[in-house]
C-alpha positions as a LaTeX table, in Angstrom:
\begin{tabular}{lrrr}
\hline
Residue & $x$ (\AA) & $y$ (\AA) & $z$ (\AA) \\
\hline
Unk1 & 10.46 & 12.74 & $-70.15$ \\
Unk2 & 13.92 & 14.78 & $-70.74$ \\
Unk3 & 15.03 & 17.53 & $-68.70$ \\
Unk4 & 14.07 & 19.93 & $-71.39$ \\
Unk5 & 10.47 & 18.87 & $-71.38$ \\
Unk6 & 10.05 & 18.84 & $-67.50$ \\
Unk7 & 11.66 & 22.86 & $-67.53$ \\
Unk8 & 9.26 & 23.43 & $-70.12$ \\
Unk9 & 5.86 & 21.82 & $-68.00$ \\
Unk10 & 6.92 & 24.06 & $-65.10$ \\
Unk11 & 7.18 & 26.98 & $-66.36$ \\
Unk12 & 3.76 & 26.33 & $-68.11$ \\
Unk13 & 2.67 & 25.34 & $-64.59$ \\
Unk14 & 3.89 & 28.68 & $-63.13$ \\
Unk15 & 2.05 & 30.68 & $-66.14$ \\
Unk16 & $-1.17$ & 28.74 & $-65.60$ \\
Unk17 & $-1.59$ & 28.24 & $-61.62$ \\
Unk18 & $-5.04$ & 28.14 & $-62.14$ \\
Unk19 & $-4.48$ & 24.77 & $-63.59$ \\
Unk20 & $-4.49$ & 21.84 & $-61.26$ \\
Unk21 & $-3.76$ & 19.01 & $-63.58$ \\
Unk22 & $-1.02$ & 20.98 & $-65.11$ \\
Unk23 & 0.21 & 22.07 & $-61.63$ \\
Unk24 & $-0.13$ & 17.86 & $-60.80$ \\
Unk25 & 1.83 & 16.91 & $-64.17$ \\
Unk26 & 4.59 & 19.03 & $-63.30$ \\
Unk27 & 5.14 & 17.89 & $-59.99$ \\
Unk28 & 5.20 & 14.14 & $-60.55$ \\
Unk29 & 7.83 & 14.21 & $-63.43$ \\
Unk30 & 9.85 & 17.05 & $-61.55$ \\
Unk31 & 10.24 & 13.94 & $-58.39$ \\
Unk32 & 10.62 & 11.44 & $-61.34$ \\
Unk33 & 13.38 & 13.11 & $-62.16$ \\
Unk34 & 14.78 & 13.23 & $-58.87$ \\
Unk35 & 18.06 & 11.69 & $-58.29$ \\
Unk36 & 17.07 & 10.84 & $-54.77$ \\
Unk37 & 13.50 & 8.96 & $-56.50$ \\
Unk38 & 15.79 & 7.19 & $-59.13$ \\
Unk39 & 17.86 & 6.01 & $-56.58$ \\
Unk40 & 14.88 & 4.64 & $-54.17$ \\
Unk41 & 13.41 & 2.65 & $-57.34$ \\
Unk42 & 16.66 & 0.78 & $-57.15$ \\
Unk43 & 17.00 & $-0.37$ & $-53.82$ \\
Unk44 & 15.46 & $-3.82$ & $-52.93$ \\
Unk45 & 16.14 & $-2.87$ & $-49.26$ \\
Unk46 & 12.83 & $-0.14$ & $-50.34$ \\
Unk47 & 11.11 & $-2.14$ & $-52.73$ \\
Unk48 & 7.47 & $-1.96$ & $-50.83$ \\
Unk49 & 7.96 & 1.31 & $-49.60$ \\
Unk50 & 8.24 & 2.35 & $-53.41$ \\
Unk51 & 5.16 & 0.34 & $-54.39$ \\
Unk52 & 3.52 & 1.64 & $-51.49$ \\
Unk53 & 3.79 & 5.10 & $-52.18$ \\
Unk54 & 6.12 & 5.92 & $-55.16$ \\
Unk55 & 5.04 & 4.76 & $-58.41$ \\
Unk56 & 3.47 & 6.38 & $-60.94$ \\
Unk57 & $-0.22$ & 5.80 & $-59.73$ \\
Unk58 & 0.70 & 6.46 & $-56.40$ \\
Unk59 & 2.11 & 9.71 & $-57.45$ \\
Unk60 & $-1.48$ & 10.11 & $-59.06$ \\
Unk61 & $-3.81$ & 9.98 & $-56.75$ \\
Unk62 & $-2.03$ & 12.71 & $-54.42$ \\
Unk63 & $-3.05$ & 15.98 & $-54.16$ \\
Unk64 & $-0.95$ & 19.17 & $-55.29$ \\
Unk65 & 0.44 & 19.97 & $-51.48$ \\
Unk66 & 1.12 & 16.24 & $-50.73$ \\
Unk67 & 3.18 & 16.14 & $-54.16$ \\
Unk68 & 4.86 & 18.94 & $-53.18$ \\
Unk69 & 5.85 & 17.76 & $-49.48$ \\
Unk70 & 7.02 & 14.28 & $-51.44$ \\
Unk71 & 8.94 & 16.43 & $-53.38$ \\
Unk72 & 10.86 & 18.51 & $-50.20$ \\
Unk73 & 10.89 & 15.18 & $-48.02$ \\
Unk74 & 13.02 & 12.60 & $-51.17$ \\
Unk75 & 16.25 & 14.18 & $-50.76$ \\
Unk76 & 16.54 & 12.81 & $-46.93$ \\
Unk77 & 15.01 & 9.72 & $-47.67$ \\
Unk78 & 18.34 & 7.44 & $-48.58$ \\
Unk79 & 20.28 & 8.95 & $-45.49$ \\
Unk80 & 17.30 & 7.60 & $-43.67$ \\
Unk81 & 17.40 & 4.29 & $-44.90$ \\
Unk82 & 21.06 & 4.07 & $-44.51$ \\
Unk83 & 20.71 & 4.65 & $-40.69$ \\
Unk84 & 17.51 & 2.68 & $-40.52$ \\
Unk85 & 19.28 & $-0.44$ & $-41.88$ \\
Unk86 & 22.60 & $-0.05$ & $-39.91$ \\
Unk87 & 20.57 & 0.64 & $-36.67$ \\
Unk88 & 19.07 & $-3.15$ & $-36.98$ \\
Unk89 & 22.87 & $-4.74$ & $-36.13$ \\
Unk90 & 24.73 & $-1.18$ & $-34.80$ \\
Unk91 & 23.27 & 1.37 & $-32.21$ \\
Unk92 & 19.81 & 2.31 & $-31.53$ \\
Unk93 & 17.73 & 0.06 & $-33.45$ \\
Unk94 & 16.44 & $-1.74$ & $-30.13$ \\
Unk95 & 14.95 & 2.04 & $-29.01$ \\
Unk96 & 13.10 & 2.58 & $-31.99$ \\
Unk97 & 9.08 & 1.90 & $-31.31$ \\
Unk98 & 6.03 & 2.59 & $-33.10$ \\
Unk99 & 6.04 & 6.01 & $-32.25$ \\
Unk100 & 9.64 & 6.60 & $-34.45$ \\
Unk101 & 8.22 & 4.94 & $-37.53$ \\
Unk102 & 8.74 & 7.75 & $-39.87$ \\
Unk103 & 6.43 & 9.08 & $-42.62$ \\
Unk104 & 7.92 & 9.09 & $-45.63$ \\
Unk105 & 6.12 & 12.22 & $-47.03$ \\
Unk106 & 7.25 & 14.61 & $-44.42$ \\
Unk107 & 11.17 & 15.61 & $-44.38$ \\
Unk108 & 10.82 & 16.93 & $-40.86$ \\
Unk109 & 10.11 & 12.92 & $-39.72$ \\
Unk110 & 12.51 & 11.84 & $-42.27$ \\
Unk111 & 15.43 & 14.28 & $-41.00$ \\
Unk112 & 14.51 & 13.65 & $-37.40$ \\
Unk113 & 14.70 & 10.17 & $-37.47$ \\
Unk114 & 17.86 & 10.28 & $-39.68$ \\
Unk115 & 19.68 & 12.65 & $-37.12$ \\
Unk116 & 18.24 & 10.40 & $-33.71$ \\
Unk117 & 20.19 & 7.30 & $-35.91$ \\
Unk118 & 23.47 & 9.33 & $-37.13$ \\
Unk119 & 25.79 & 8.79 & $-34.33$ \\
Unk120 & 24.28 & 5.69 & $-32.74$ \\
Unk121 & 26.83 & 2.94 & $-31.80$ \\
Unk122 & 26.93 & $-0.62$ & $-30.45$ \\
Unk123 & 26.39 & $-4.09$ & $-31.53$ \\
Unk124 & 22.94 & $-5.88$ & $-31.69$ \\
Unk125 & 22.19 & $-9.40$ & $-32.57$ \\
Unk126 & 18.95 & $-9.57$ & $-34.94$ \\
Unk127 & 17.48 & $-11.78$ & $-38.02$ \\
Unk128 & 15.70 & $-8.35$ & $-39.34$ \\
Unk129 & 16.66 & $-8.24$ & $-42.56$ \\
Unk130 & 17.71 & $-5.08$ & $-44.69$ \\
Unk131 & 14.27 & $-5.46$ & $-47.03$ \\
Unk132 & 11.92 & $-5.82$ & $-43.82$ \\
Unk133 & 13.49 & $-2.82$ & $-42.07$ \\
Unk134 & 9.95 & $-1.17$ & $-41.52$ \\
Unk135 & 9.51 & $-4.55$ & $-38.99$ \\
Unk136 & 11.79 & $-2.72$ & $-36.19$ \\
Unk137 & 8.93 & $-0.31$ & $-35.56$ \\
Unk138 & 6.52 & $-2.91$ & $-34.64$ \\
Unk139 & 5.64 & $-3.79$ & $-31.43$ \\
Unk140 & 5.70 & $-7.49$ & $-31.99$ \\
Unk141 & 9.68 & $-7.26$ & $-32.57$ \\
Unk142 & 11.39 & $-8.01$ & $-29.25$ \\
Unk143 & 13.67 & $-5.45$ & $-28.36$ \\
Unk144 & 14.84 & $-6.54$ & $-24.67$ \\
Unk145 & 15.20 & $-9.76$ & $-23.42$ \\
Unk146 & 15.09 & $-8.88$ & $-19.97$ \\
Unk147 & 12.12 & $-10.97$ & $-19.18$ \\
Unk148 & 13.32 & $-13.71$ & $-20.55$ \\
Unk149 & 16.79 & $-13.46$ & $-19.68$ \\
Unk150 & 17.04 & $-16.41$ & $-17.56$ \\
Unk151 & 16.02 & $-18.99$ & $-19.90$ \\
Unk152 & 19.98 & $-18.09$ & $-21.68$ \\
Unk153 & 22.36 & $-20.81$ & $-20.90$ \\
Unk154 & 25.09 & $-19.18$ & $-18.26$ \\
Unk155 & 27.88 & $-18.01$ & $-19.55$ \\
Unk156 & 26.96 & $-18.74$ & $-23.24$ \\
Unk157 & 29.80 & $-17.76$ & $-25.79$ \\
Unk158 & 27.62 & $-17.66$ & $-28.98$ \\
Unk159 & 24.34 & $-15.23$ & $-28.19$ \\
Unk160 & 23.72 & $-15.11$ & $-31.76$ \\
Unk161 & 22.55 & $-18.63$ & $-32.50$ \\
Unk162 & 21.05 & $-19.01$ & $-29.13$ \\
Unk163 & 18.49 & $-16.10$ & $-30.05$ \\
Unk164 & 18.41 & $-17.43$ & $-32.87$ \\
Unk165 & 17.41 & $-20.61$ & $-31.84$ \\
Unk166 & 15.14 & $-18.84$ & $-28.89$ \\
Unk167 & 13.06 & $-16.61$ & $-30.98$ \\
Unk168 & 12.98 & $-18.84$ & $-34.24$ \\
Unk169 & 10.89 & $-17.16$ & $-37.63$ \\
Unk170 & 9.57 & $-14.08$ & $-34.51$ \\
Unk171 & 11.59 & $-10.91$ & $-35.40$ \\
Unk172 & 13.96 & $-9.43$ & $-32.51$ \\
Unk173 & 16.39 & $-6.93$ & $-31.92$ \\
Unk174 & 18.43 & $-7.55$ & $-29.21$ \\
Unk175 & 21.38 & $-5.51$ & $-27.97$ \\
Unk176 & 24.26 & $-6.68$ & $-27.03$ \\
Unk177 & 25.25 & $-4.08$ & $-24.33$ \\
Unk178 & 21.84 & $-5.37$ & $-22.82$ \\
Unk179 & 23.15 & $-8.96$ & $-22.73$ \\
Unk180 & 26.08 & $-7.99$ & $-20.75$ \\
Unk181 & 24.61 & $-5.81$ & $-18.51$ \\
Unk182 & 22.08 & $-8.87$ & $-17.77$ \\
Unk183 & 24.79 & $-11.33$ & $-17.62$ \\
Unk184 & 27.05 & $-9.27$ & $-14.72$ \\
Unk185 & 23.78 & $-8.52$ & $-12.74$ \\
Unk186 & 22.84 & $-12.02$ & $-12.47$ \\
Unk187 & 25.74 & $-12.86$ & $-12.27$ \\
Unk188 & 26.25 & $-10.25$ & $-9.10$ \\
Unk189 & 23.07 & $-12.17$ & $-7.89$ \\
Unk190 & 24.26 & $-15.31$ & $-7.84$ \\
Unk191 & 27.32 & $-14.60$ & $-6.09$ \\
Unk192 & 25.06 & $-12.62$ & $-3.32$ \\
Unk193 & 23.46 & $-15.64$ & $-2.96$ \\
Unk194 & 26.29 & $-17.86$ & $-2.74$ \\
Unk195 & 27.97 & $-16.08$ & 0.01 \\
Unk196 & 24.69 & $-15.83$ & 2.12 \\
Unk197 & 24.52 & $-19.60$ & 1.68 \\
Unk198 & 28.29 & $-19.80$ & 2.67 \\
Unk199 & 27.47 & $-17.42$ & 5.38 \\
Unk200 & 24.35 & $-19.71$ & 6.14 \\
Unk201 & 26.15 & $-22.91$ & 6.46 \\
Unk202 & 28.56 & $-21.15$ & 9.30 \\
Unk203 & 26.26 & $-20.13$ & 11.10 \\
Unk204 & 24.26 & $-23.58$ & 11.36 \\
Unk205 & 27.98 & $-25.31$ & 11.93 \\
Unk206 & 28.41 & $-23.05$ & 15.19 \\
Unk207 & 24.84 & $-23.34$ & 15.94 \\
Unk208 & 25.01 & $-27.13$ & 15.92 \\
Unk209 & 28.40 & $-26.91$ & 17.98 \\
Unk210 & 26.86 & $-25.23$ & 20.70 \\
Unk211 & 23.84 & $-27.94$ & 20.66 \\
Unk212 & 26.57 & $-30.93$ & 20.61 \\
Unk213 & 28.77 & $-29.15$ & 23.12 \\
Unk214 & 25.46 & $-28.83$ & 25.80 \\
Unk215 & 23.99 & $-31.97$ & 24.63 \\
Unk216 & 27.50 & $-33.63$ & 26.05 \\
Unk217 & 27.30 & $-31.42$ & 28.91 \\
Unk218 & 23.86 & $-33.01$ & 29.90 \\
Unk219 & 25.20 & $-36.64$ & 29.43 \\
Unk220 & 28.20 & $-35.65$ & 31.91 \\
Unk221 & 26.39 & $-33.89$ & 34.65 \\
Unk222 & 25.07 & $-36.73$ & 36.57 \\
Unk223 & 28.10 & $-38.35$ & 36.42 \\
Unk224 & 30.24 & $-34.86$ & 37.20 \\
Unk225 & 27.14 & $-34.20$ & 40.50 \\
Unk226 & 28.12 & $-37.49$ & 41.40 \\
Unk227 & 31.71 & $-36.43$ & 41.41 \\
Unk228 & 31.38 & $-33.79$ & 44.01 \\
Unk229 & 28.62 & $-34.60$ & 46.14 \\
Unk230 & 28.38 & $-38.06$ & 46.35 \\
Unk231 & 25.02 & $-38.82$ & 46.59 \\
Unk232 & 23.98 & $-41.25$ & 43.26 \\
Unk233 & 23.95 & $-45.05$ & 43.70 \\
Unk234 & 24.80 & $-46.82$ & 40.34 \\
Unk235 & 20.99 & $-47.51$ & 39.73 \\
Unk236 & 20.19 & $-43.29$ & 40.41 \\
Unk237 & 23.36 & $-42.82$ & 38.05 \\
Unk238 & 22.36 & $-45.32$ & 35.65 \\
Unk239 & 18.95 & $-43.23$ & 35.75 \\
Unk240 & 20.25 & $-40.08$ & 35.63 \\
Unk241 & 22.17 & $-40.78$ & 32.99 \\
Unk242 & 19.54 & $-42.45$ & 30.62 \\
Unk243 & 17.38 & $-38.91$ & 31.21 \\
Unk244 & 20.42 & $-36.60$ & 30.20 \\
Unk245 & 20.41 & $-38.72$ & 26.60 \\
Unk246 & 16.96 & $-38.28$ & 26.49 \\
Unk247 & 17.36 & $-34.52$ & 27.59 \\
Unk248 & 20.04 & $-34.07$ & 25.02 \\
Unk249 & 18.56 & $-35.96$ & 21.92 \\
Unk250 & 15.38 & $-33.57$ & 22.57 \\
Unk251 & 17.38 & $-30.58$ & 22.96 \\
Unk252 & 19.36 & $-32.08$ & 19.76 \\
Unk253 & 16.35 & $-32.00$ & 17.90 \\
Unk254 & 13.99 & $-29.25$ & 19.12 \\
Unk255 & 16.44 & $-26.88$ & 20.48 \\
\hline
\end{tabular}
């Protein structure tokens, strides 16, 4: 229908308001017409979202005020998708829940949604691609990989094919400011850990010092009482000094 022909239906529609079907008629080839609808038939990236809700028997089956909201809401739909599809690899697409999935008859969701994604920046790694962009609303798409973090080789160069290779045909959208945040607190983790070792393996070496130094001490004080008093035979030394090993290797051990 030409331009001529849809003026002409509306302003039959605005002499008979009384007539629904009229009223209907008008309204579907007015958003045929659309430049924003003409556009949206031609993306692939929006192919189900047209069948779902665009086509002509689609258009049908809605009532008056629902044709009417379509009709406000198409302008802000393209912008929408725009942001949608560069959120998946730039900014916020790893935010974006169930609770963002915008209706597509209602501008204020469409606008909302459009503005949240606008200025949104940073890299994500994902295998979402531009025709299954409705999948980053779902709750089966993994957005963080902070559970999981550890099973990521350490200090892996090429996140993309290891999440690739992680998550296989299961849709994710990962961020990559996420990944590095990860990375450097594990990584501040590990070196926690490796200076309480450090500090761990002093503190046994001096520990084990003093042991040695008073487990020689024992071996030598027979022979040191003997010394300065006197008083030991060689069989009460030889004694003495077999029960200062045996004092010391206990000590050595249980000490």
């Amino acid at each position: 229908m030409n331009l001529q022909s849809i003026k002409l239906l509306n302003i039959l529609s605005a002499c008979q308001p009384e007539n629904e079907s009229l009223a209907k008629i008008s309204s579907i080839n007015a958003i045929k017409s659309m430049e924003a609808y003409q556009e949206l038939a031609r993306r692939k990236a929006f192919h189900d979202e047209f069948k779902e809700f665009l086509t002509e028997e689609k258009l049908q089956s809605l009532t008056g005020s629902q044709l009417k909201q379509l009709q406000e809401a198409l302008p802000a739909i393209p912008d929408c998708l725009d942001n949608i599809i560069y959120s998946l690899k730039n900014g916020d697409g790893p935010k974006l829940t169930a609770a963002d999935r915008p209706d597509f008859m209602s501008r204020a969701s469409v606008e909302g949604l459009s503005e949240r994604l606008e200025d949104s920046t940073g890299k994500n790694y994902t295998n979402i691609r531009p025709e299954e962009f409705m999948t980053i609303f779902a709750d089966s798409t993994v957005k963080s990989i902070r559970d999981i973090f550890v099973q990521l080789p350490a200090h892996c160069k090429d996140y993309e094919a290891v999440l690739h290779d992680l998550f296989g045909n299961q849709k994710y959208c990962i961020s990559e400011k996420e990944i590095k945040d990860l990375d450097a607190e594990f990584a501040g983790m590990v070196d926690q850990k490796e200076r309480l070792i450090g500090t761990g393996k002093v503190l046994r070496f001096k520990h084990r010092l003093v042991k040695g130094i008073i487990g020689l001490f024992f071996i030598l004080l027979p022979g040191l009482i003997n010394d300065f008093v006197g008083c030991f035979d060689s069989t009460m030394s030889n004694a003495a000094f077999v029960l200062m090993i045996i004092a010391a290797i206990v000590y050595w051990k249980k000490g």
